[in-house]
PDB file of C-alpha atoms and ligand atoms in Angstrom:
ATOM      1  CA  MET I   1      14.896   7.684   0.014  1.00 91.00           C
ATOM      2  CA  ARG I   2      11.876   7.528   2.368  1.00 96.00           C
ATOM      3  CA  LEU I   3       8.526   7.622   0.436  1.00 97.00           C
ATOM      4  CA  VAL I   4       4.887   7.109   1.298  1.00 98.00           C
ATOM      5  CA  LEU I   5       2.298   6.049  -1.236  1.00 98.00           C
ATOM      6  CA  ILE I   6      -1.197   7.138  -1.168  1.00 98.00           C
ATOM      7  CA  GLY I   7      -3.967   6.323  -3.544  1.00 97.00           C
ATOM      8  CA  PRO I   8      -7.515   4.574  -3.279  1.00 97.00           C
ATOM      9  CA  PRO I   9      -7.121   0.505  -3.148  1.00 95.00           C
ATOM     10  CA  GLY I  10      -6.363  -0.496  -6.856  1.00 93.00           C
ATOM     11  CA  ALA I  11      -4.289   2.338  -7.767  1.00 96.00           C
ATOM     12  CA  GLY I  12      -1.165   0.082  -8.347  1.00 94.00           C
ATOM     13  CA  LYS I  13       0.683   1.086  -5.074  1.00 96.00           C
ATOM     14  CA  GLY I  14       1.835  -2.111  -4.208  1.00 94.00           C
ATOM     15  CA  THR I  15       2.842  -2.863  -8.011  1.00 93.00           C
ATOM     16  CA  GLN I  16       4.834   0.075  -8.201  1.00 96.00           C
ATOM     17  CA  ALA I  17       6.254  -0.322  -4.773  1.00 96.00           C
ATOM     18  CA  LYS I  18       7.562  -3.740  -5.505  1.00 94.00           C
ATOM     19  CA  VAL I  19       9.150  -2.244  -8.801  1.00 94.00           C
ATOM     20  CA  LEU I  20      10.763   0.508  -6.843  1.00 95.00           C
ATOM     21  CA  SER I  21      12.042  -1.268  -4.058  1.00 95.00           C
ATOM     22  CA  ALA I  22      13.866  -3.758  -6.283  1.00 94.00           C
ATOM     23  CA  LYS I  23      15.355  -0.856  -8.429  1.00 92.00           C
ATOM     24  CA  HIS I  24      16.360   1.048  -5.560  1.00 92.00           C
ATOM     25  CA  ASN I  25      17.260  -1.944  -3.141  1.00 94.00           C
ATOM     26  CA  ILE I  26      14.855  -0.426   0.018  1.00 95.00           C
ATOM     27  CA  PRO I  27      12.256  -2.557   1.590  1.00 97.00           C
ATOM     28  CA  HIS I  28       8.558  -2.139   0.452  1.00 97.00           C
ATOM     29  CA  VAL I  29       6.636  -2.007   3.768  1.00 97.00           C
ATOM     30  CA  SER I  30       3.192  -2.731   3.199  1.00 97.00           C
ATOM     31  CA  THR I  31       0.865  -2.815   6.279  1.00 97.00           C
ATOM     32  CA  GLY I  32      -1.743  -4.679   4.282  1.00 95.00           C
ATOM     33  CA  ASP I  33       0.692  -7.237   3.425  1.00 93.00           C
ATOM     34  CA  ILE I  34       2.050  -7.353   6.776  1.00 95.00           C
ATOM     35  CA  LEU I  35      -1.612  -8.019   8.228  1.00 95.00           C
ATOM     36  CA  ARG I  36      -2.721 -10.521   5.845  1.00 92.00           C
ATOM     37  CA  ALA I  37       0.783 -12.595   6.876  1.00 92.00           C
ATOM     38  CA  LYS I  38      -0.324 -12.246  10.496  1.00 95.00           C
ATOM     39  CA  ILE I  39      -3.729 -13.366   9.662  1.00 93.00           C
ATOM     40  CA  ASN I  40      -2.558 -16.552   7.891  1.00 90.00           C
ATOM     41  CA  ASP I  41      -0.411 -17.375  11.018  1.00 92.00           C
ATOM     42  CA  GLU I  42      -2.947 -18.931  13.440  1.00 91.00           C
ATOM     43  CA  SER I  43      -0.565 -18.325  16.279  1.00 95.00           C
ATOM     44  CA  SER I  44      -0.459 -14.542  15.850  1.00 94.00           C
ATOM     45  CA  GLU I  45      -2.614 -12.655  18.443  1.00 93.00           C
ATOM     46  CA  ILE I  46      -2.548  -9.522  16.144  1.00 93.00           C
ATOM     47  CA  GLY I  47      -3.713 -11.732  13.299  1.00 95.00           C
ATOM     48  CA  LYS I  48      -6.854 -12.805  15.248  1.00 94.00           C
ATOM     49  CA  LYS I  49      -7.548  -9.048  16.373  1.00 93.00           C
ATOM     50  CA  ALA I  50      -7.294  -7.812  12.882  1.00 95.00           C
ATOM     51  CA  ARG I  51      -9.147 -10.324  10.769  1.00 95.00           C
ATOM     52  CA  GLU I  52     -12.426  -8.900  11.256  1.00 94.00           C
ATOM     53  CA  TYR I  53     -11.585  -5.441  10.177  1.00 96.00           C
ATOM     54  CA  VAL I  54      -9.477  -6.515   6.959  1.00 95.00           C
ATOM     55  CA  GLU I  55     -12.210  -8.911   5.758  1.00 93.00           C
ATOM     56  CA  ASN I  56     -14.847  -6.211   6.065  1.00 92.00           C
ATOM     57  CA  GLY I  57     -12.856  -3.447   4.594  1.00 93.00           C
ATOM     58  CA  LYS I  58     -12.420  -1.335   7.732  1.00 95.00           C
ATOM     59  CA  LEU I  59      -9.441   0.149   9.147  1.00 97.00           C
ATOM     60  CA  VAL I  60      -7.384  -1.859  11.838  1.00 97.00           C
ATOM     61  CA  PRO I  61      -6.827   0.047  15.076  1.00 97.00           C
ATOM     62  CA  ASP I  62      -4.158   2.729  14.936  1.00 97.00           C
ATOM     63  CA  GLU I  63      -2.126   1.430  17.842  1.00 95.00           C
ATOM     64  CA  VAL I  64      -1.991  -2.035  16.096  1.00 95.00           C
ATOM     65  CA  VAL I  65      -0.462  -0.582  12.831  1.00 97.00           C
ATOM     66  CA  VAL I  66       1.618   2.021  14.165  1.00 96.00           C
ATOM     67  CA  GLN I  67       3.455  -0.635  16.301  1.00 94.00           C
ATOM     68  CA  MET I  68       4.005  -2.403  13.338  1.00 95.00           C
ATOM     69  CA  VAL I  69       5.600   0.241  11.218  1.00 96.00           C
ATOM     70  CA  GLU I  70       7.689   1.347  13.994  1.00 95.00           C
ATOM     71  CA  GLU I  71       9.164  -1.989  14.405  1.00 94.00           C
ATOM     72  CA  ARG I  72       9.658  -2.479  10.909  1.00 95.00           C
ATOM     73  CA  ILE I  73      11.221   0.655  10.015  1.00 94.00           C
ATOM     74  CA  ALA I  74      13.833   0.219  12.896  1.00 92.00           C
ATOM     75  CA  GLU I  75      15.053  -2.850  10.967  1.00 94.00           C
ATOM     76  CA  PRO I  76      18.530  -2.530   9.512  1.00 95.00           C
ATOM     77  CA  ASP I  77      17.570  -2.731   5.946  1.00 95.00           C
ATOM     78  CA  ALA I  78      15.322   0.369   6.446  1.00 95.00           C
ATOM     79  CA  ALA I  79      18.156   2.482   7.543  1.00 93.00           C
ATOM     80  CA  LYS I  80      19.049   3.419   4.008  1.00 91.00           C
ATOM     81  CA  GLY I  81      15.331   4.245   3.150  1.00 95.00           C
ATOM     82  CA  PHE I  82      11.799   2.357   2.898  1.00 97.00           C
ATOM     83  CA  ILE I  83       8.496   2.609   0.706  1.00 97.00           C
ATOM     84  CA  LEU I  84       5.673   2.841   2.815  1.00 98.00           C
ATOM     85  CA  ASP I  85       2.438   1.358   1.171  1.00 98.00           C
ATOM     86  CA  GLY I  86      -0.881   1.727   2.677  1.00 97.00           C
ATOM     87  CA  PHE I  87       0.239   3.494   5.887  1.00 98.00           C
ATOM     88  CA  PRO I  88      -0.398   6.208   6.993  1.00 98.00           C
ATOM     89  CA  ARG I  89      -4.425   5.653   6.470  1.00 97.00           C
ATOM     90  CA  ASN I  90      -5.624   8.507   8.520  1.00 98.00           C
ATOM     91  CA  GLU I  91      -4.359  12.055  10.217  1.00 97.00           C
ATOM     92  CA  ARG I  92      -3.749  10.208  13.424  1.00 97.00           C
ATOM     93  CA  GLN I  93      -1.120   7.865  11.938  1.00 98.00           C
ATOM     94  CA  ALA I  94       0.233  10.568   9.827  1.00 98.00           C
ATOM     95  CA  VAL I  95       0.995  12.504  13.195  1.00 98.00           C
ATOM     96  CA  VAL I  96       2.508   9.518  14.869  1.00 97.00           C
ATOM     97  CA  LEU I  97       4.658   8.728  11.787  1.00 97.00           C
ATOM     98  CA  ASP I  98       6.026  12.456  11.702  1.00 97.00           C
ATOM     99  CA  GLU I  99       6.879  11.920  15.656  1.00 96.00           C
ATOM    100  CA  VAL I 100       8.670   8.674  15.130  1.00 94.00           C
ATOM    101  CA  LEU I 101      10.852   9.695  12.165  1.00 95.00           C
ATOM    102  CA  SER I 102      11.579  13.083  13.900  1.00 95.00           C
ATOM    103  CA  ASP I 103      12.770  10.641  17.040  1.00 93.00           C
ATOM    104  CA  LEU I 104      15.188   9.113  14.456  1.00 91.00           C
ATOM    105  CA  ASN I 105      16.272  12.546  13.100  1.00 93.00           C
ATOM    106  CA  ILE I 106      14.847  11.557   9.666  1.00 94.00           C
ATOM    107  CA  GLY I 107      12.063  12.673   7.320  1.00 95.00           C
ATOM    108  CA  LEU I 108       9.907  11.632   4.273  1.00 96.00           C
ATOM    109  CA  ASP I 109      11.472  12.826   0.679  1.00 95.00           C
ATOM    110  CA  ILE I 110       8.229  12.540  -1.079  1.00 96.00           C
ATOM    111  CA  VAL I 111       4.520  11.379  -0.895  1.00 98.00           C
ATOM    112  CA  LEU I 112       3.214  10.040  -3.856  1.00 98.00           C
ATOM    113  CA  TYR I 113      -0.538  10.526  -4.609  1.00 98.00           C
ATOM    114  CA  PHE I 114      -1.786   7.818  -6.992  1.00 98.00           C
ATOM    115  CA  LYS I 115      -4.930   9.767  -8.691  1.00 97.00           C
ATOM    116  CA  THR I 116      -6.922   6.870  -9.869  1.00 97.00           C
ATOM    117  CA  SER I 117     -10.485   6.797 -11.509  1.00 95.00           C
ATOM    118  CA  THR I 118     -13.300   4.675  -9.987  1.00 91.00           C
ATOM    119  CA  LYS I 119     -13.692   2.665 -13.194  1.00 90.00           C
ATOM    120  CA  THR I 120      -9.933   1.796 -13.045  1.00 93.00           C
ATOM    121  CA  ILE I 121     -10.203   0.930  -9.139  1.00 93.00           C
ATOM    122  CA  ILE I 122     -13.329  -1.468  -9.828  1.00 90.00           C
ATOM    123  CA  ASN I 123     -11.592  -3.199 -13.019  1.00 91.00           C
ATOM    124  CA  ARG I 124      -8.250  -3.861 -11.164  1.00 92.00           C
ATOM    125  CA  LEU I 125      -9.807  -4.954  -7.727  1.00 93.00           C
ATOM    126  CA  SER I 126     -12.527  -7.308  -9.443  1.00 92.00           C
ATOM    127  CA  GLY I 127      -9.710  -8.764 -11.544  1.00 93.00           C
ATOM    128  CA  ARG I 128      -7.106  -8.967  -9.072  1.00 93.00           C
ATOM    129  CA  ARG I 129      -5.589 -12.682  -8.037  1.00 95.00           C
ATOM    130  CA  SER I 130      -2.989 -13.085  -5.325  1.00 92.00           C
ATOM    131  CA  CYS I 131      -0.677 -15.622  -4.566  1.00 93.00           C
ATOM    132  CA  PRO I 132      -1.642 -16.563  -0.658  1.00 89.00           C
ATOM    133  CA  ASN I 133       1.886 -18.379  -0.507  1.00 90.00           C
ATOM    134  CA  CYS I 134       4.351 -15.545  -2.023  1.00 89.00           C
ATOM    135  CA  GLY I 135       2.423 -12.331  -2.192  1.00 86.00           C
ATOM    136  CA  ALA I 136       2.789 -12.014  -6.043  1.00 90.00           C
ATOM    137  CA  VAL I 137      -0.280 -10.160  -7.624  1.00 90.00           C
ATOM    138  CA  TYR I 138      -1.888 -10.947 -11.235  1.00 93.00           C
ATOM    139  CA  HIS I 139      -4.862  -9.399 -12.953  1.00 93.00           C
ATOM    140  CA  VAL I 140      -6.997 -11.920 -14.836  1.00 94.00           C
ATOM    141  CA  THR I 141      -6.660  -9.714 -17.751  1.00 92.00           C
ATOM    142  CA  ASN I 142      -3.954  -7.151 -17.464  1.00 89.00           C
ATOM    143  CA  ILE I 143      -1.208  -9.269 -15.821  1.00 91.00           C
ATOM    144  CA  PRO I 144      -2.259 -13.081 -16.244  1.00 95.00           C
ATOM    145  CA  PRO I 145      -0.408 -15.712 -14.668  1.00 97.00           C
ATOM    146  CA  LYS I 146       1.245 -18.190 -17.419  1.00 97.00           C
ATOM    147  CA  VAL I 147      -0.839 -21.050 -16.040  1.00 97.00           C
ATOM    148  CA  GLU I 148      -4.462 -19.903 -15.526  1.00 95.00           C
ATOM    149  CA  GLY I 149      -4.990 -19.680 -11.609  1.00 96.00           C
ATOM    150  CA  LYS I 150      -1.307 -20.644 -10.739  1.00 97.00           C
ATOM    151  CA  CYS I 151       1.402 -18.462  -9.463  1.00 97.00           C
ATOM    152  CA  ASP I 152       4.276 -18.074 -11.987  1.00 97.00           C
ATOM    153  CA  LEU I 153       6.756 -17.847  -9.222  1.00 96.00           C
ATOM    154  CA  CYS I 154       5.859 -20.667  -6.814  1.00 96.00           C
ATOM    155  CA  GLY I 155       2.990 -22.672  -8.484  1.00 97.00           C
ATOM    156  CA  ALA I 156       0.493 -22.040  -5.463  1.00 97.00           C
ATOM    157  CA  ASP I 157      -3.427 -22.106  -6.437  1.00 97.00           C
ATOM    158  CA  LEU I 158      -4.047 -18.081  -6.896  1.00 97.00           C
ATOM    159  CA  ILE I 159      -6.925 -16.820  -4.635  1.00 95.00           C
ATOM    160  CA  GLN I 160      -9.258 -13.639  -4.874  1.00 93.00           C
ATOM    161  CA  ARG I 161      -8.838 -11.629  -1.467  1.00 89.00           C
ATOM    162  CA  LYS I 162     -11.976 -11.786   0.553  1.00 87.00           C
ATOM    163  CA  ASP I 163     -11.861  -7.905   0.646  1.00 90.00           C
ATOM    164  CA  ASP I 164     -11.747  -7.782  -3.072  1.00 90.00           C
ATOM    165  CA  LYS I 165     -15.424  -8.741  -3.126  1.00 88.00           C
ATOM    166  CA  GLU I 166     -17.734  -6.237  -4.562  1.00 85.00           C
ATOM    167  CA  ASP I 167     -19.363  -5.034  -1.295  1.00 87.00           C
ATOM    168  CA  THR I 168     -16.080  -4.913   0.452  1.00 91.00           C
ATOM    169  CA  ILE I 169     -14.589  -2.772  -2.353  1.00 91.00           C
ATOM    170  CA  ARG I 170     -17.267  -0.390  -1.970  1.00 90.00           C
ATOM    171  CA  LYS I 171     -16.634  -0.186   1.617  1.00 92.00           C
ATOM    172  CA  ARG I 172     -12.750   0.345   1.270  1.00 93.00           C
ATOM    173  CA  ILE I 173     -13.505   3.220  -1.394  1.00 94.00           C
ATOM    174  CA  GLU I 174     -15.786   4.840   1.236  1.00 95.00           C
ATOM    175  CA  VAL I 175     -13.080   4.459   4.111  1.00 96.00           C
ATOM    176  CA  TYR I 176     -10.473   5.829   1.665  1.00 97.00           C
ATOM    177  CA  GLU I 177     -12.810   8.959   0.705  1.00 96.00           C
ATOM    178  CA  ALA I 178     -13.284   9.653   4.681  1.00 98.00           C
ATOM    179  CA  GLU I 179     -10.032   8.972   6.344  1.00 97.00           C
ATOM    180  CA  THR I 180      -7.319   8.704   3.945  1.00 98.00           C
ATOM    181  CA  LYS I 181      -8.089  11.447   1.381  1.00 97.00           C
ATOM    182  CA  PRO I 182      -7.736  14.176   4.011  1.00 97.00           C
ATOM    183  CA  LEU I 183      -3.916  13.433   4.096  1.00 98.00           C
ATOM    184  CA  LEU I 184      -3.361  14.826   0.682  1.00 98.00           C
ATOM    185  CA  ASN I 185      -4.056  18.176   2.487  1.00 98.00           C
ATOM    186  CA  TYR I 186      -1.832  17.350   5.100  1.00 98.00           C
ATOM    187  CA  TYR I 187       1.309  16.390   3.231  1.00 98.00           C
ATOM    188  CA  SER I 188       0.478  19.204   0.484  1.00 98.00           C
ATOM    189  CA  GLN I 189       0.777  21.558   3.294  1.00 97.00           C
ATOM    190  CA  LYS I 190       4.222  20.201   4.191  1.00 96.00           C
ATOM    191  CA  GLY I 191       5.180  20.594   0.433  1.00 96.00           C
ATOM    192  CA  LEU I 192       5.810  16.995   0.041  1.00 97.00           C
ATOM    193  CA  LEU I 193       2.910  15.791  -2.212  1.00 97.00           C
ATOM    194  CA  ARG I 194       3.365  14.660  -5.754  1.00 97.00           C
ATOM    195  CA  GLU I 195       0.458  13.693  -7.963  1.00 97.00           C
ATOM    196  CA  VAL I 196       0.595  10.775 -10.646  1.00 97.00           C
ATOM    197  CA  SER I 197      -1.866   9.040 -12.508  1.00 98.00           C
ATOM    198  CA  GLY I 198      -3.038   5.669 -11.248  1.00 97.00           C
ATOM    199  CA  ASP I 199      -4.596   4.870 -14.585  1.00 97.00           C
ATOM    200  CA  LEU I 200      -1.555   4.308 -16.194  1.00 97.00           C
ATOM    201  CA  ASN I 201      -0.560   0.684 -16.882  1.00 93.00           C
ATOM    202  CA  VAL I 202       2.295  -0.810 -14.848  1.00 92.00           C
ATOM    203  CA  ASP I 203       5.347   0.180 -17.305  1.00 94.00           C
ATOM    204  CA  GLU I 204       3.989   3.681 -18.272  1.00 96.00           C
ATOM    205  CA  LEU I 205       3.726   4.777 -14.280  1.00 97.00           C
ATOM    206  CA  SER I 206       7.070   3.225 -13.635  1.00 96.00           C
ATOM    207  CA  GLN I 207       8.601   5.237 -16.079  1.00 96.00           C
ATOM    208  CA  VAL I 208       6.779   8.486 -14.778  1.00 96.00           C
ATOM    209  CA  LEU I 209       7.991   7.692 -11.412  1.00 96.00           C
ATOM    210  CA  GLU I 210      11.738   7.178 -12.561  1.00 93.00           C
ATOM    211  CA  GLN I 211      11.470  10.527 -14.516  1.00 93.00           C
ATOM    212  CA  LEU I 212      10.082  12.285 -11.596  1.00 93.00           C
ATOM    213  CA  PHE I 213      12.919  10.855  -9.132  1.00 89.00           C
ATOM    214  CA  LEU I 214      15.614  11.997 -11.524  1.00 88.00           C
ATOM    215  CA  SER I 215      13.880  15.509 -11.934  1.00 89.00           C
ATOM    216  CA  LEU I 216      13.835  15.587  -7.939  1.00 83.00           C
ATOM    217  CA  ASN I 217      17.333  14.279  -7.642  1.00 77.00           C
ATOM    218  CA  VAL I 218      15.694  11.505  -5.282  1.00 72.00           C
ATOM    219  CA  LYS I 219      18.123   8.381  -5.041  1.00 65.00           C
TER     220      LYS I 219
HETATM  221  P1  LIG G   1      -4.454  -2.949   1.665  1.00 59.16           P
HETATM  222  O1  LIG G   1      -3.475  -3.878   1.332  1.00 59.16           O
HETATM  223  O2  LIG G   1      -3.504  -1.747   1.831  1.00 59.16           O
HETATM  224  O3  LIG G   1      -5.370  -2.922   0.444  1.00 59.16           O
HETATM  225  O4  LIG G   1      -4.869  -3.120   3.163  1.00 59.16           O
HETATM  226  C1  LIG G   1      -5.801  -4.367   3.154  1.00 59.16           C
HETATM  227  C2  LIG G   1      -6.580  -3.901   4.699  1.00 59.16           C
HETATM  228  O5  LIG G   1      -5.797  -3.955   5.754  1.00 59.16           O
HETATM  229  C3  LIG G   1      -7.229  -2.534   4.938  1.00 59.16           C
HETATM  230  O6  LIG G   1      -8.727  -2.677   4.219  1.00 59.16           O
HETATM  231  C4  LIG G   1      -7.336  -2.368   6.134  1.00 59.16           C
HETATM  232  O7  LIG G   1      -8.328  -3.353   6.887  1.00 59.16           O
HETATM  233  C5  LIG G   1      -6.123  -3.050   6.745  1.00 59.16           C
HETATM  234  N1  LIG G   1      -4.937  -2.023   6.810  1.00 59.16           N
HETATM  235  C6  LIG G   1      -4.142  -1.744   5.779  1.00 59.16           C
HETATM  236  N2  LIG G   1      -3.104  -0.946   6.271  1.00 59.16           N
HETATM  237  C7  LIG G   1      -3.954  -0.214   7.264  1.00 59.16           C
HETATM  238  C8  LIG G   1      -3.618   0.901   8.044  1.00 59.16           C
HETATM  239  N3  LIG G   1      -2.508   1.745   7.913  1.00 59.16           N
HETATM  240  N4  LIG G   1      -4.315   1.079   9.195  1.00 59.16           N
HETATM  241  C9  LIG G   1      -5.416   0.607   9.389  1.00 59.16           C
HETATM  242  N5  LIG G   1      -5.668  -0.476   8.574  1.00 59.16           N
HETATM  243  C10 LIG G   1      -4.928  -0.943   7.704  1.00 59.16           C
END
């Protein structure tokens, strides 16, 4: 199964990608997660270049993310499939992804569009808390950690991502509308696009996705 998840920030792509990755035993490739790890690594040149873009809600230059994805999907664990979350983010990246996959003689099975209301986006992002150590994601009311402010998995102090502050959220939504949304048409024309509701809660959406995969016979 080779999947792309498209949707605005806060649509729940990362959360569902983690569920799908565990269920189907294929890697979750999140360009946002890879970039954040590089930014946290003080010796990373990519991290140094990417920091300002990520913290201001702008897209990191295409050549940087394309190379990261190319390298990641060439790793052995991605041979049986992968879930791309947050990539491609504009048409140029989508075209390059098609070229990379075609060189490998493979293609995408489905592109899932998480259609999500602005109200949900703002609520999810403003309440999101993340673990800087293991990457686990919580929400102050929807998915609270067992002990306030602490990661259930590793006990680290939870943080609010710098780009989950109000001004940057607004910028990220603008960038999504201008750069990423046109991809819906791109993938719809290829017959790959399926729409689901990002407004559903985690369990509801997870069930919808399983039903969808069953009906499409995607394993
Ligand atoms: P995300 O975790 O997907 O919300 O991504 C966080 C930030 O990482 C974005 O706001 C961008 O600054 C950067 N980023 C993630 N994926 C991409 C991509 N495919 N192209 C460019 N920038 C990206």
